[in-house]
Short mmCIF file of C-alpha atoms in Angstrom, two decimals:
data_model
loop_
_atom_site.label_atom_id
_atom_site.label_comp_id
_atom_site.label_asym_id
_atom_site.label_seq_id
_atom_site.Cartn_x
_atom_site.Cartn_y
_atom_site.Cartn_z
CA MET A 1 114.00 188.07 246.77
CA ALA A 2 111.66 191.08 246.83
CA GLU A 3 112.65 192.01 243.26
CA LEU A 4 111.99 188.46 242.10
CA LEU A 5 108.55 188.45 243.71
CA PHE A 6 107.74 191.83 242.14
CA LEU A 7 108.79 190.52 238.72
CA LEU A 8 106.61 187.46 239.21
CA GLY A 9 103.70 189.68 240.24
CA THR A 10 104.14 191.84 237.14
CA ILE A 11 104.12 188.76 234.89
CA VAL A 12 100.90 187.55 236.50
CA ALA A 13 99.37 191.04 236.12
CA LEU A 14 100.26 190.99 232.40
CA PHE A 15 98.60 187.58 232.14
CA VAL A 16 95.47 189.07 233.69
CA GLY A 17 95.58 192.00 231.24
CA PHE A 18 95.94 189.56 228.35
CA ASN A 19 92.79 187.75 229.43
CA ILE A 20 90.93 191.02 230.04
CA GLY A 21 91.62 191.91 226.41
CA GLY A 22 90.21 188.54 225.38
CA ALA A 23 87.14 188.82 227.60
CA THR A 24 86.10 192.42 226.96
CA THR A 25 86.73 192.91 223.24
CA GLY A 26 83.80 190.64 222.36
CA PRO A 27 81.11 192.52 224.29
CA ALA A 28 82.40 195.89 223.04
CA PHE A 29 82.81 195.06 219.36
CA GLY A 30 80.93 191.78 218.92
CA PRO A 31 77.87 193.58 217.50
CA ALA A 32 80.03 195.56 215.07
CA VAL A 33 81.97 192.48 213.95
CA GLY A 34 78.82 190.36 213.75
CA SER A 35 77.19 192.91 211.43
CA ASN A 36 80.37 193.18 209.28
CA ALA A 37 80.82 196.83 210.18
CA ILE A 38 84.44 196.20 211.18
CA SER A 39 86.96 193.38 210.97
CA LYS A 40 88.33 191.52 213.99
CA THR A 41 91.71 193.21 213.49
CA GLY A 42 90.10 196.64 213.36
CA ALA A 43 88.09 195.87 216.49
CA ALA A 44 91.26 194.80 218.32
CA ALA A 45 93.04 198.02 217.30
CA LEU A 46 90.21 200.26 218.51
CA MET A 47 89.86 198.21 221.70
CA SER A 48 93.56 198.71 222.46
CA ILE A 49 93.46 202.47 221.87
CA PHE A 50 90.30 203.33 223.75
CA PHE A 51 90.99 200.92 226.62
CA MET A 52 94.34 202.65 227.20
CA ILE A 53 92.72 206.10 227.12
CA GLY A 54 90.10 205.02 229.64
CA GLY A 55 92.68 203.40 231.92
CA TRP A 56 95.03 206.37 231.79
CA THR A 57 92.33 208.96 232.59
CA ILE A 58 89.48 207.77 234.82
CA GLY A 59 90.92 204.30 235.42
CA ARG A 60 93.57 205.50 237.89
CA ARG A 61 90.78 206.56 240.27
CA VAL A 62 89.22 203.10 240.11
CA VAL A 63 92.61 201.52 240.84
CA GLU A 64 92.81 203.45 244.09
CA THR A 65 89.18 202.72 245.01
CA LEU A 66 89.31 198.98 244.40
CA GLY A 67 92.17 198.47 246.81
CA VAL A 68 90.64 200.63 249.57
CA GLU A 69 86.85 200.37 249.73
CA LEU A 70 86.34 196.66 249.19
CA VAL A 71 88.58 195.70 252.12
CA THR A 72 88.63 197.40 255.48
CA ASP A 73 92.43 197.18 255.74
CA PRO A 74 94.41 197.80 252.51
CA GLY A 75 97.43 196.34 254.28
CA VAL A 76 96.25 192.87 253.26
CA PHE A 77 97.65 193.64 249.80
CA THR A 78 101.25 192.46 250.04
CA ILE A 79 103.32 191.36 247.05
CA GLU A 80 102.61 187.74 247.95
CA SER A 81 98.86 188.16 248.37
CA SER A 82 98.65 190.30 245.22
CA ILE A 83 100.30 187.53 243.20
CA VAL A 84 97.76 185.00 244.46
CA VAL A 85 94.80 187.32 243.76
CA LEU A 86 96.04 188.10 240.26
CA PHE A 87 96.73 184.42 239.61
CA PHE A 88 93.11 183.48 240.30
CA ILE A 89 91.78 186.44 238.30
CA GLY A 90 93.89 185.54 235.26
CA GLY A 91 93.36 181.80 235.59
CA ALA A 92 89.59 182.06 235.86
CA LEU A 93 89.37 184.49 232.91
CA PHE A 94 91.55 182.17 230.85
CA VAL A 95 89.06 179.34 231.40
CA GLY A 96 86.26 181.50 229.99
CA ASN A 97 88.35 182.68 227.04
CA TYR A 98 89.44 179.13 226.27
CA TYR A 99 85.80 178.13 225.85
CA GLY A 100 85.08 181.24 223.78
CA VAL A 101 82.87 182.78 226.49
CA PRO A 102 83.74 186.32 227.67
CA ALA A 103 83.57 186.28 231.46
CA SER A 104 83.08 189.39 233.58
CA THR A 105 86.46 190.75 234.60
CA SER A 106 84.85 192.90 237.30
CA MET A 107 83.03 189.95 238.87
CA THR A 108 86.13 187.77 238.62
CA ALA A 109 88.44 190.38 240.13
CA VAL A 110 86.05 191.41 242.89
CA GLY A 111 85.48 187.72 243.62
CA ALA A 112 89.20 187.06 244.06
CA ILE A 113 89.64 190.12 246.29
CA ALA A 114 86.53 189.10 248.26
CA GLY A 115 88.12 185.67 248.79
CA LEU A 116 91.14 187.42 250.28
CA GLY A 117 88.92 189.68 252.39
CA ILE A 118 86.86 186.80 253.79
CA ALA A 119 89.93 184.73 254.61
CA THR A 120 91.54 187.64 256.46
CA GLY A 121 88.32 188.97 257.99
CA GLU A 122 88.78 192.31 256.20
CA LEU A 123 85.97 192.24 253.61
CA ASN A 124 83.64 195.25 253.63
CA TRP A 125 80.31 193.40 253.45
CA GLU A 126 78.23 196.56 252.98
CA VAL A 127 80.12 197.55 249.84
CA MET A 128 80.14 193.96 248.60
CA GLY A 129 76.38 193.65 249.08
CA GLU A 130 75.64 196.85 247.17
CA ILE A 131 77.81 195.72 244.25
CA ALA A 132 76.20 192.25 244.20
CA VAL A 133 72.66 193.66 244.07
CA TRP A 134 73.45 195.83 241.05
CA TRP A 135 75.16 192.92 239.34
CA ILE A 136 71.89 191.00 239.56
CA VAL A 137 69.59 193.86 238.57
CA ALA A 138 71.56 195.32 235.64
CA PRO A 139 71.68 192.19 233.41
CA ILE A 140 67.96 191.60 233.99
CA VAL A 141 67.24 195.18 232.93
CA GLY A 142 69.44 194.73 229.84
CA PHE A 143 67.69 191.50 228.86
CA TRP A 144 64.14 192.82 229.21
CA VAL A 145 64.78 196.23 227.63
CA SER A 146 66.42 194.59 224.62
CA GLY A 147 63.78 191.85 224.57
CA MET A 148 60.92 194.34 224.51
CA ILE A 149 62.63 196.35 221.78
CA GLY A 150 63.12 193.20 219.73
CA ARG A 151 59.56 191.98 220.30
CA TYR A 152 57.57 195.17 219.80
CA PHE A 153 59.72 197.99 218.35
CA TYR A 154 62.44 196.42 216.24
CA PRO A 155 60.58 196.61 212.87
CA ARG A 156 59.80 200.30 213.40
CA ILE A 157 63.40 201.05 214.39
CA ASN A 158 64.64 199.06 211.42
CA ARG A 159 62.51 201.13 209.03
CA TRP A 160 63.65 204.35 210.67
CA VAL A 161 67.31 203.39 210.52
CA ALA A 162 66.83 201.70 207.12
CA ILE A 163 70.23 200.03 207.09
CA ASP A 164 70.68 196.96 204.93
CA THR A 165 74.11 195.35 204.86
CA THR A 166 75.62 194.97 201.40
CA PRO A 167 78.20 192.46 200.19
CA GLY A 168 81.82 193.28 200.91
CA ALA A 169 83.57 195.34 203.55
CA LEU A 170 82.02 198.49 204.98
CA PHE A 171 85.38 200.30 204.67
CA GLU A 172 88.57 199.53 202.78
CA PHE A 173 92.00 201.09 202.34
CA ASP A 174 92.86 202.87 199.12
CA ARG A 175 96.53 202.05 198.53
CA SER A 176 96.87 203.79 195.16
CA GLY A 177 98.72 206.74 196.69
CA HIS A 178 101.81 207.02 198.87
CA VAL A 179 99.70 207.03 202.04
CA PRO A 180 96.82 204.51 202.36
CA ARG A 181 93.44 206.21 202.77
CA LEU A 182 90.32 204.82 204.40
CA ARG A 183 87.27 204.94 202.14
CA ALA A 184 83.84 203.35 201.82
CA GLY A 185 83.61 199.85 200.38
CA PRO A 186 82.50 199.43 196.75
CA ASN A 187 78.94 198.43 197.71
CA THR A 188 78.52 200.56 200.84
CA THR A 189 75.48 202.84 200.95
CA ARG A 190 75.40 206.15 202.79
CA ARG A 191 72.92 204.88 205.38
CA GLU A 192 74.92 201.74 205.92
CA MET A 193 78.04 203.82 206.48
CA VAL A 194 76.28 206.03 209.04
CA GLY A 195 74.98 202.97 210.88
CA GLY A 196 78.37 201.27 210.77
CA VAL A 197 80.16 204.34 212.11
CA THR A 198 77.55 204.59 214.87
CA VAL A 199 77.95 201.02 216.09
CA ILE A 200 81.75 201.28 215.88
CA ALA A 201 81.66 204.55 217.85
CA ILE A 202 79.50 202.93 220.54
CA GLY A 203 81.89 199.98 220.68
CA SER A 204 84.75 202.43 221.16
CA LEU A 205 82.81 204.06 223.98
CA MET A 206 82.37 200.66 225.61
CA ALA A 207 86.10 199.99 225.18
CA PHE A 208 86.80 203.30 226.92
CA SER A 209 84.41 202.35 229.72
CA SER A 210 86.12 198.99 230.01
CA GLY A 211 89.46 200.74 230.45
CA THR A 212 88.12 202.96 233.21
CA SER A 213 87.08 199.98 235.32
CA ASN A 214 88.96 196.90 234.14
CA ILE A 215 92.51 198.26 234.22
CA ALA A 216 92.12 198.14 238.01
CA ASN A 217 91.37 194.43 237.87
CA ALA A 218 94.83 193.77 236.46
CA ILE A 219 97.01 196.15 238.44
CA ALA A 220 95.20 197.34 241.60
CA PRO A 221 96.68 194.67 243.92
CA LEU A 222 100.25 195.47 242.81
CA VAL A 223 99.71 199.24 242.99
CA GLY A 224 98.35 198.72 246.50
CA ALA A 225 101.55 196.84 247.29
CA GLY A 226 103.71 199.76 246.13
CA ALA A 227 104.10 199.49 242.33
CA ASP A 228 104.21 202.69 240.25
CA LEU A 229 100.72 203.50 238.97
CA ASN A 230 101.67 205.02 235.59
CA THR A 231 104.05 202.20 234.71
CA MET A 232 101.48 199.56 235.59
CA ILE A 233 98.77 201.29 233.51
CA LEU A 234 101.05 201.25 230.45
CA LEU A 235 102.01 197.61 230.98
CA GLY A 236 98.41 196.59 231.66
CA GLY A 237 97.15 198.40 228.55
CA ALA A 238 99.79 196.70 226.40
CA ALA A 239 98.79 193.28 227.73
CA VAL A 240 95.13 194.02 226.99
CA ALA A 241 96.09 194.89 223.41
CA VAL A 242 97.85 191.54 222.97
CA GLY A 243 94.74 189.75 224.24
CA ALA A 244 92.49 191.78 221.93
CA PHE A 245 94.51 190.79 218.85
CA THR A 246 94.75 187.10 219.77
CA ILE A 247 92.40 185.24 222.11
CA ALA A 248 89.56 187.78 221.68
CA ARG A 249 88.81 186.34 218.24
CA ARG A 250 86.93 183.46 219.87
CA THR A 251 84.74 185.71 222.02
CA LEU A 252 84.06 187.96 219.02
CA ASP A 253 82.71 184.91 217.19
CA THR A 254 80.55 183.93 220.18
CA LEU A 255 78.96 187.34 220.71
CA GLY A 256 78.91 188.42 217.07
CA ASN A 257 77.67 185.28 215.34
CA ASP A 258 76.91 182.23 217.50
CA ILE A 259 74.29 183.51 219.97
CA THR A 260 72.03 185.38 217.56
CA ASP A 261 71.79 186.55 213.98
CA LEU A 262 72.80 190.20 214.39
CA PRO A 263 72.10 192.60 211.50
CA LEU A 264 73.43 196.12 211.76
CA THR A 265 70.24 197.61 213.21
CA ALA A 266 70.24 195.00 215.96
CA ALA A 267 73.90 195.68 216.64
CA ILE A 268 73.14 199.35 217.22
CA VAL A 269 70.26 198.51 219.59
CA VAL A 270 72.41 196.15 221.66
CA ALA A 271 75.32 198.58 221.83
CA ILE A 272 73.14 201.52 222.93
CA VAL A 273 71.26 199.54 225.60
CA SER A 274 74.48 198.08 227.01
CA SER A 275 76.44 201.31 227.01
CA VAL A 276 73.64 203.29 228.67
CA ILE A 277 73.40 200.77 231.51
CA VAL A 278 77.18 200.62 231.93
CA VAL A 279 77.53 204.40 232.04
CA GLY A 280 74.67 204.59 234.55
CA LEU A 281 76.35 202.07 236.86
CA SER A 282 79.71 203.82 236.56
CA ALA A 283 78.08 207.14 237.45
CA ILE A 284 76.95 205.76 240.83
CA GLY A 285 80.30 204.15 241.54
CA ILE A 286 79.46 200.51 240.82
CA PRO A 287 82.15 198.48 238.98
CA ALA A 288 80.18 197.71 235.83
CA SER A 289 80.03 194.13 234.61
CA PHE A 290 79.46 195.20 231.01
CA VAL A 291 80.39 191.74 229.73
CA ILE A 292 77.29 190.28 231.38
CA ILE A 293 75.09 193.25 230.45
CA ALA A 294 76.08 193.17 226.78
CA THR A 295 75.65 189.40 226.60
CA THR A 296 72.17 189.44 228.16
CA SER A 297 71.21 192.34 225.88
CA ILE A 298 72.19 190.30 222.83
CA ILE A 299 70.29 187.30 224.17
CA GLY A 300 67.26 189.47 225.00
CA LEU A 301 67.13 191.03 221.55
CA GLY A 302 67.45 187.64 219.86
CA TRP A 303 64.70 186.20 222.05
CA GLY A 304 62.44 189.19 221.46
CA ARG A 305 62.79 189.03 217.68
CA ALA A 306 62.35 185.26 217.61
CA THR A 307 59.11 185.39 219.62
CA ARG A 308 57.68 188.56 218.10
CA THR A 309 53.93 188.68 217.47
CA THR A 310 52.04 191.01 215.17
CA THR A 311 48.42 191.75 214.38
CA LEU A 312 46.92 191.46 210.92
CA PRO A 313 44.12 194.04 210.64
CA GLU A 314 42.56 192.18 207.74
CA VAL A 315 42.96 188.86 206.07
CA VAL A 316 41.08 187.08 203.35
CA ARG A 317 37.28 187.71 203.43
CA GLY A 318 37.84 190.79 205.64
CA GLU A 319 37.79 188.84 208.92
CA LYS A 320 39.64 190.12 211.96
CA THR A 321 42.28 187.88 213.51
CA PRO A 322 43.96 187.83 216.91
CA ASN A 323 47.71 188.14 217.39
CA VAL A 324 49.60 185.40 215.59
CA SER A 325 53.20 184.39 215.99
CA VAL A 326 55.97 184.97 213.49
CA GLY A 327 56.24 181.20 213.04
CA ALA A 328 52.59 181.00 212.06
CA LEU A 329 52.94 183.86 209.62
CA THR A 330 55.90 182.28 207.91
CA ALA A 331 53.77 179.20 207.30
CA GLU A 332 51.21 181.06 205.15
CA GLU A 333 50.31 179.34 201.91
CA PRO A 334 52.16 180.51 198.80
CA GLY A 335 50.29 183.21 196.94
CA GLN A 336 48.26 184.40 199.94
CA GLU A 337 48.51 188.17 200.28
CA VAL A 338 49.64 189.61 203.59
CA PRO A 339 48.56 193.21 204.09
CA ASP A 340 51.18 195.84 204.79
CA ILE A 341 51.14 196.24 208.57
CA GLY A 342 54.15 198.53 208.77
CA ALA A 343 56.52 195.82 209.91
CA GLU A 344 59.02 193.38 208.52
CA ASP A 345 57.65 190.96 205.96
CA PRO A 346 57.02 187.96 208.22
CA ARG A 347 58.19 185.59 205.51
CA ASP A 348 61.61 187.28 205.58
CA ILE A 349 62.11 186.76 209.31
CA PRO A 350 64.39 183.83 210.20
CA SER A 351 63.09 181.12 212.48
CA ALA A 352 63.60 181.21 216.24
CA ALA A 353 66.46 178.73 215.90
CA ASP A 354 68.25 181.16 213.56
CA LEU A 355 67.79 184.19 215.82
CA PHE A 356 68.30 182.63 219.22
CA ASP A 357 70.57 179.64 219.87
CA PRO A 358 69.61 178.10 223.24
CA ALA A 359 72.65 175.77 223.31
CA THR A 360 75.16 178.59 222.89
CA THR A 361 73.20 180.79 225.27
CA GLY A 362 73.26 178.08 227.95
CA ARG A 363 77.02 177.68 227.56
CA VAL A 364 77.52 181.43 227.91
CA ILE A 365 75.37 181.74 231.04
CA VAL A 366 76.96 178.72 232.74
CA MET A 367 80.53 179.83 232.07
CA GLN A 368 79.87 183.44 233.10
CA ASN A 369 78.77 182.16 236.51
CA VAL A 370 81.44 179.49 236.84
CA VAL A 371 84.40 181.81 236.16
CA PRO A 372 83.77 184.27 239.06
CA ILE A 373 83.01 181.33 241.37
CA LEU A 374 86.38 179.78 240.48
CA SER A 375 88.25 182.98 241.35
CA THR A 376 86.32 183.57 244.59
CA PHE A 377 86.54 180.11 246.10
CA GLY A 378 90.03 179.51 244.74
CA ALA A 379 91.36 182.66 246.40
CA TYR A 380 89.47 182.01 249.63
CA ALA A 381 90.75 178.43 249.94
CA THR A 382 94.32 179.46 249.18
CA PHE A 383 94.42 182.34 251.64
CA THR A 384 92.76 180.24 254.33
CA LEU A 385 95.45 177.57 253.97
CA LEU A 386 98.40 179.94 253.67
CA PHE A 387 97.23 182.66 256.07
CA SER A 388 99.53 181.56 258.89
CA PHE A 389 102.61 181.80 256.65
CA TRP A 390 102.08 185.45 255.66
CA TRP A 391 100.57 187.19 258.71
#
C-alpha cells in the first residue's frame, strides 16, 4: 500500500512539474519569443536545460527550506498529505495554463502548504507574513520601474541600443556540412544579434532562477516524506521540460504577443528589470514570484510607452508648447514638420491599444490571483475535512 501511495505521489509531482514548465517558460522567454529572437522550441530547450541546472545546484537548498520553515512541524508532510498538497498545486496551475495565463508557482505552492499548515495549526505566520509583504511590493516595483522607463527613457535607450528587428529568423542552422552549425539569419545585423543574444541570455538566467526556487514546489512535500532528493530533482526537471515543450506555447503567446507589442529593445528592458528584482528577492531568502514580476513589468512598460509624453521645443511660428501626448502628436496634419527632439518619431509610435491591451491584462491579473486562491482554500478545506482520518 505504501509503495502504491508513493507511486501516486510521484505521478502527481510530475503533473506539478509539467505545469511549472508551462507556467514559467512564458515569463522567462516571452520577451525573447515576442521579439523573434528565439523560437518557441528553442525557448523550451533552454528552459529545460537551465531549469535543471538551477534545481540541481541551489534548488536542493530551497527544497529543504520549504518543508521546514513554512510549517512549525515538518511531520505534517506524510505521503498522504503530500499527495493532496501536490494535487492542489498542479490542479491550480493547470487552470492558469489552460487559459494561457502563467500563474505564480511559488504563490500556488506556498498557498497549498499554507492551507495544510492552517488546517493542522502548524503554519509559521511570521514567515508567511514576510513572504506575503514582498509578494505585494515586488510586482508594484516592477510595474513602476518598467513604466517609468517606458514613459521617459525608452526612446533614449532605444537609440543607444539601436536594435531594429529584420525579417526572418535571428539564427538558423547551416545543414550543408555533416554537423549542423548555428549561424546568423540572412537579414540579421550585428547589433540585432548582440541584442538577441542578450535577451536570450537573460531569459536563460531567469530559467536558472526558476529552477532554484520552483523545483521545490514540485518535489518538496515528497522529499519531506522520505523520497530521495536527487531522484526527485531529475524527475521534476524532466516533467518541467515536457511542460515547456507543450503547454508553455500558450503562455509564450500571452506574454510575448498578446499583452503588449514587444520589440527587441523592450524585451531587454523587461528581462533586466524582472531578473534584477528576482535575484534581489532570492538573495534575502524570499521565494521569488518571478511570474508575477515579469508580467507586471511587461504591463508597466506597455503602459509607459502608450502614455508617453514629450515636449516640442519649437513648433510653427516659433511658439513654445506644453507637454503633449503621443496620441496628439500622431494626429499632426500631413506635411507639418516636427523638430528632432531626440526621441522616436511620434508618428511611428503605435496607438495605446496596440501597445497595451487592457482586456488581456485584466485576464492575466484576475487569473494570477485566482490560481493561488484555488490552491490555498482547496488544500485548507480538504485537510480540515480529512484531518481526523490522518492524525
